[in-house]
C-alpha positions as a printed NumPy array, in Angstrom:
array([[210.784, -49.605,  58.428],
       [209.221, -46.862,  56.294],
       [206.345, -44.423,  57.347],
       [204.249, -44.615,  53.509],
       [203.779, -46.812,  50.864],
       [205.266, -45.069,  47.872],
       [207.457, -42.548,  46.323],
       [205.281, -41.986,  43.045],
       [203.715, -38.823,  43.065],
       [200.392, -39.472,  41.489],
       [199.445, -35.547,  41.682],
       [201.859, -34.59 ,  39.936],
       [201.085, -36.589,  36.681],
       [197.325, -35.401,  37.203],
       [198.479, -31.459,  37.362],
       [199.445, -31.86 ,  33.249],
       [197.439, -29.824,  30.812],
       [196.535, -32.894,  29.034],
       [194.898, -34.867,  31.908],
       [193.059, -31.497,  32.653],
       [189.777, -33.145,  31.822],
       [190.434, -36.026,  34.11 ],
       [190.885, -33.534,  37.207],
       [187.533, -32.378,  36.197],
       [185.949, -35.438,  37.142],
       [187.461, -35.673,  40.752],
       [185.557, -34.466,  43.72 ],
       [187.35 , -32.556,  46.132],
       [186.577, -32.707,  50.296],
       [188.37 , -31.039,  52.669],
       [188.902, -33.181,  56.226],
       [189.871, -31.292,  59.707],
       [192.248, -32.945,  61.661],
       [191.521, -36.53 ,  63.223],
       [188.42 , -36.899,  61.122],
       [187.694, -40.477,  59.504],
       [188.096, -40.876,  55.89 ],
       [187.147, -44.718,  56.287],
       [185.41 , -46.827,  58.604],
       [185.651, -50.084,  57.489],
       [182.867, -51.769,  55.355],
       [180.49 , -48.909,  55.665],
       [182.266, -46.585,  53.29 ],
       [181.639, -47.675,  49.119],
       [185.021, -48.264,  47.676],
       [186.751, -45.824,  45.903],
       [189.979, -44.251,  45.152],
       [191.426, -40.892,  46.33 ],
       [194.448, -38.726,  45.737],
       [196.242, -36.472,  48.942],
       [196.533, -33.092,  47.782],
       [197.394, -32.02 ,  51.174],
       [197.564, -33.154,  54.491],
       [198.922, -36.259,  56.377],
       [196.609, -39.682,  56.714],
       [197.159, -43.097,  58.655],
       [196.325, -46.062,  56.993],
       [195.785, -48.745,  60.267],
       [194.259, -52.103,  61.286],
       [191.868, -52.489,  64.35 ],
       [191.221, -55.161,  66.125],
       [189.332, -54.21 ,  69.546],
       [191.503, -51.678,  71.457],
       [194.784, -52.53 ,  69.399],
       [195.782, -50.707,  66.701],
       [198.349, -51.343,  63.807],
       [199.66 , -48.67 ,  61.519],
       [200.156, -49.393,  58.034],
       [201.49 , -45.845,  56.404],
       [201.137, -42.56 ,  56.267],
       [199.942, -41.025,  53.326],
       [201.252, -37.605,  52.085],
       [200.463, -35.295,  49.279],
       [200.71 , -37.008,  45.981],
       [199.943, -40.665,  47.205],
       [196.806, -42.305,  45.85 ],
       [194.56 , -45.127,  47.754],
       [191.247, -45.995,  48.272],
       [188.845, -46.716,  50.497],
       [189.404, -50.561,  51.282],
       [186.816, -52.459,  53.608],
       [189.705, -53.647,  55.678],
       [191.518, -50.869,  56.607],
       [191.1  , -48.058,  58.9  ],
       [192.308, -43.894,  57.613],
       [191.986, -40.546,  59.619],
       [193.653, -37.604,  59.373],
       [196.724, -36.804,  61.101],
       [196.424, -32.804,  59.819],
       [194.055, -30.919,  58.07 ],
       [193.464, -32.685,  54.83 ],
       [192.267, -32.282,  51.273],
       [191.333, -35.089,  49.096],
       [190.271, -36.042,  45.287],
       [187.992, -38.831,  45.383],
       [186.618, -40.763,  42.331],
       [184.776, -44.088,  42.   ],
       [186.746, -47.239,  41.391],
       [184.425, -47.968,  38.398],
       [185.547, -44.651,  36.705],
       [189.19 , -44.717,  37.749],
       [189.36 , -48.331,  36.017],
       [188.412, -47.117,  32.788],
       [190.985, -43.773,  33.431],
       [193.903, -47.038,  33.61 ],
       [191.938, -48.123,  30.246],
       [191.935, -44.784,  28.173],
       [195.518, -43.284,  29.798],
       [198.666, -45.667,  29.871],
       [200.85 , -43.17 ,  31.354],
       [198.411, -43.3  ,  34.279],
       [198.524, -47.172,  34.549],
       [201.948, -47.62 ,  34.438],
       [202.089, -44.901,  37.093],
       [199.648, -47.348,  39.59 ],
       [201.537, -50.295,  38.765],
       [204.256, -48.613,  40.339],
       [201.884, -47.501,  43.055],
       [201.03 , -51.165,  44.394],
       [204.505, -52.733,  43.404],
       [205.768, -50.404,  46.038],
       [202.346, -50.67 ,  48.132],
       [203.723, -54.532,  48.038],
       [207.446, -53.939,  48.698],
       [206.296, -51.854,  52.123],
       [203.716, -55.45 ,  52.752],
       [206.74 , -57.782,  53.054],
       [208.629, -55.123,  54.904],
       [206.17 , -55.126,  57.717],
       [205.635, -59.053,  57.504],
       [209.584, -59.325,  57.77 ],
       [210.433, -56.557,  60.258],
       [207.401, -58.294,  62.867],
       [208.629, -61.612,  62.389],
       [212.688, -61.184,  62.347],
       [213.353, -57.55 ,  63.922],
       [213.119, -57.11 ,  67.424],
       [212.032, -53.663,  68.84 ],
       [215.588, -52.115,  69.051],
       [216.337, -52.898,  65.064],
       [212.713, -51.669,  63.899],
       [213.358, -47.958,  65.771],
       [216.509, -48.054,  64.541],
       [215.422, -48.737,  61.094],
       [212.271, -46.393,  61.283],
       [214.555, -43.561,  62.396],
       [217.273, -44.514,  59.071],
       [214.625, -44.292,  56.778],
       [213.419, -40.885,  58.201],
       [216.788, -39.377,  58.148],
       [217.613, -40.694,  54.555],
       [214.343, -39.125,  53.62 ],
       [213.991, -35.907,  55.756],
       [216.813, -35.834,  57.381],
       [219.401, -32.278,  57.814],
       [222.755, -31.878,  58.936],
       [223.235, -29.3  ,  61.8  ],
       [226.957, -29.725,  62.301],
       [226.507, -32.151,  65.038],
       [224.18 , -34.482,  63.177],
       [221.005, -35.311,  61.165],
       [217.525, -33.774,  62.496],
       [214.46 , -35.052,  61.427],
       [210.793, -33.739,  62.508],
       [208.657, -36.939,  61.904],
       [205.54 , -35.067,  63.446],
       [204.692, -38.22 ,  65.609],
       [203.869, -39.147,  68.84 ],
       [205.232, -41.882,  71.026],
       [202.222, -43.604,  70.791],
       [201.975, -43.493,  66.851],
       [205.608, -44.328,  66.489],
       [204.593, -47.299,  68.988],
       [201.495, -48.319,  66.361],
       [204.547, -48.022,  63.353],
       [206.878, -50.643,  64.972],
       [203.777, -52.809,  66.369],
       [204.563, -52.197,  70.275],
       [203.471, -50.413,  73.042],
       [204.104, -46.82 ,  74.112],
       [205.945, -47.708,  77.166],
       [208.619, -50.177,  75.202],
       [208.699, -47.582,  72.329],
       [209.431, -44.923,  75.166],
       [212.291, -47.487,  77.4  ],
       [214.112, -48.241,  73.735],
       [214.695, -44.584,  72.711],
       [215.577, -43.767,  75.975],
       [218.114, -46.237,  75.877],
       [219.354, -45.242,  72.486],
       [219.584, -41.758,  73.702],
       [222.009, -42.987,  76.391],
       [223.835, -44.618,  74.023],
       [224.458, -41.507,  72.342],
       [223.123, -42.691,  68.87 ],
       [220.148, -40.629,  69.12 ],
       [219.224, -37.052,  70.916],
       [215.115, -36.236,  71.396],
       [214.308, -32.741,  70.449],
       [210.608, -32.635,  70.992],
       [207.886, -34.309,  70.025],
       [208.246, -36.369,  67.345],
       [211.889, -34.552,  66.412],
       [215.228, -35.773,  66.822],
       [219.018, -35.612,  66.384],
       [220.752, -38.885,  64.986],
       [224.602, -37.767,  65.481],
       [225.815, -40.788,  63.423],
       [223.284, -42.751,  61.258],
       [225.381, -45.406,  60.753],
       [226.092, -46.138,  63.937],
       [222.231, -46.547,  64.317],
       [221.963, -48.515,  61.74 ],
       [224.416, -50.896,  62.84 ],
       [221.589, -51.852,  65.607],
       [219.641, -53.373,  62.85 ],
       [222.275, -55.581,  60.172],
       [219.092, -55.091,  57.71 ],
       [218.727, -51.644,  57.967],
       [222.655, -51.208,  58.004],
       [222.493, -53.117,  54.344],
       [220.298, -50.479,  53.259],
       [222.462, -47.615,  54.322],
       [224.857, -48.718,  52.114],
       [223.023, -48.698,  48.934]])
């Protein structure tokens, strides 16, 4: 289960000296931490690009709360009436109106084929969530969460892979669509297992990822590719 919905850094491709005059036409707002970007309908819809920072991207639905992705620096996404985003750190963000960023996809290719890439993947993560609430129990989501963090973050210390996902129990809960306390009972019981170690918050030690992934066949599969 992955933590964001793409790989394609958007930023970069903005930061050549020939789109200089489309940076020009961003406008740039800096966010403290756990500040609102979007609130639903009452934000106008438009598009933004992380320059910095870490955002969640969430559904609401009274008190419960399911997280969609993180974005990081580089990722693009808008403002869209049905999903909640707040800031995880302090954050700065380009914004731009839709109606000018649809004639930017008109007047620079590159850029389109860029976005198409964007929400293929945006897609890609859609059916992952779909398929890991419907087919994965708890055990095989963590266990795929925590592969996909240590084939993306992860470093060897000589006894196994560390990664520092920066998360609480609670938002790791909101990732995998349960509640703290499960989230809390399974990685304890991993830990006893020896598959995983906790470090600290949000950090931790997966001695043989693998063996982890082996909890989840899916997640296995994608070890191997």
């Amino acid at each position: 289960m992955r933590t964001h919905f793409s790989d394609t850094d958007i930023l970069h491709l903005l930061r050549q000296p020939e789109y200089t005059h489309l940076r020009n036409q961003l406008h740039t707002v800096r966010f403290p931490a756990g500040s609102m970007v979007s609130d639903g309908p009452r934000e106008p819809n438009s598009i933004f690009v992380v320059e910095s920072g870490r955002l969640r991207v969430y559904l609401g639905y009274g008190e419960k709360e399911f997280t969609l992705a993180h974005l990081r620096p580089g990722d693009i996404y808008s403002t869209h009436p049905r999903t909640l985003i707040t800031t995880l750190d302090p954050t700065v963000l380009h914004f731009i109106a839709t109606s000018r960023f649809q004639t930017w996809l008109q007047e620079t290719p590159q850029l389109g084929g860029a976005v198409l890439r964007v929400l293929g993947e945006m897609l890609g993560q859609t059916f992952t969530i779909i398929e890991g609430l419907a087919f994965k129990d708890i055990t095989c989501r963590l266990a795929e969460l925590l592969v996909y963090e240590v084939r993306r973050n992860g470093s060897f210390d000589g006894t196994g892979y560390c990664v520092e996902m920066g998360l609480t129990i609670e938002q790791m809960a909101s990732i995998v669509g349960s509640s703290r306390q499960t989230v809390s009972t399974h990685l304890n019981e991993l830990e006893r297992r020896g598959l995983i170690e906790k470090l600290g918050r949000g950090a931790f030690r997966v001695r043989d990822p693998e063996a982890l992934a082996a909890c989840c066949p899916i997640a296995a599969s994608s070890m191997e590719k």
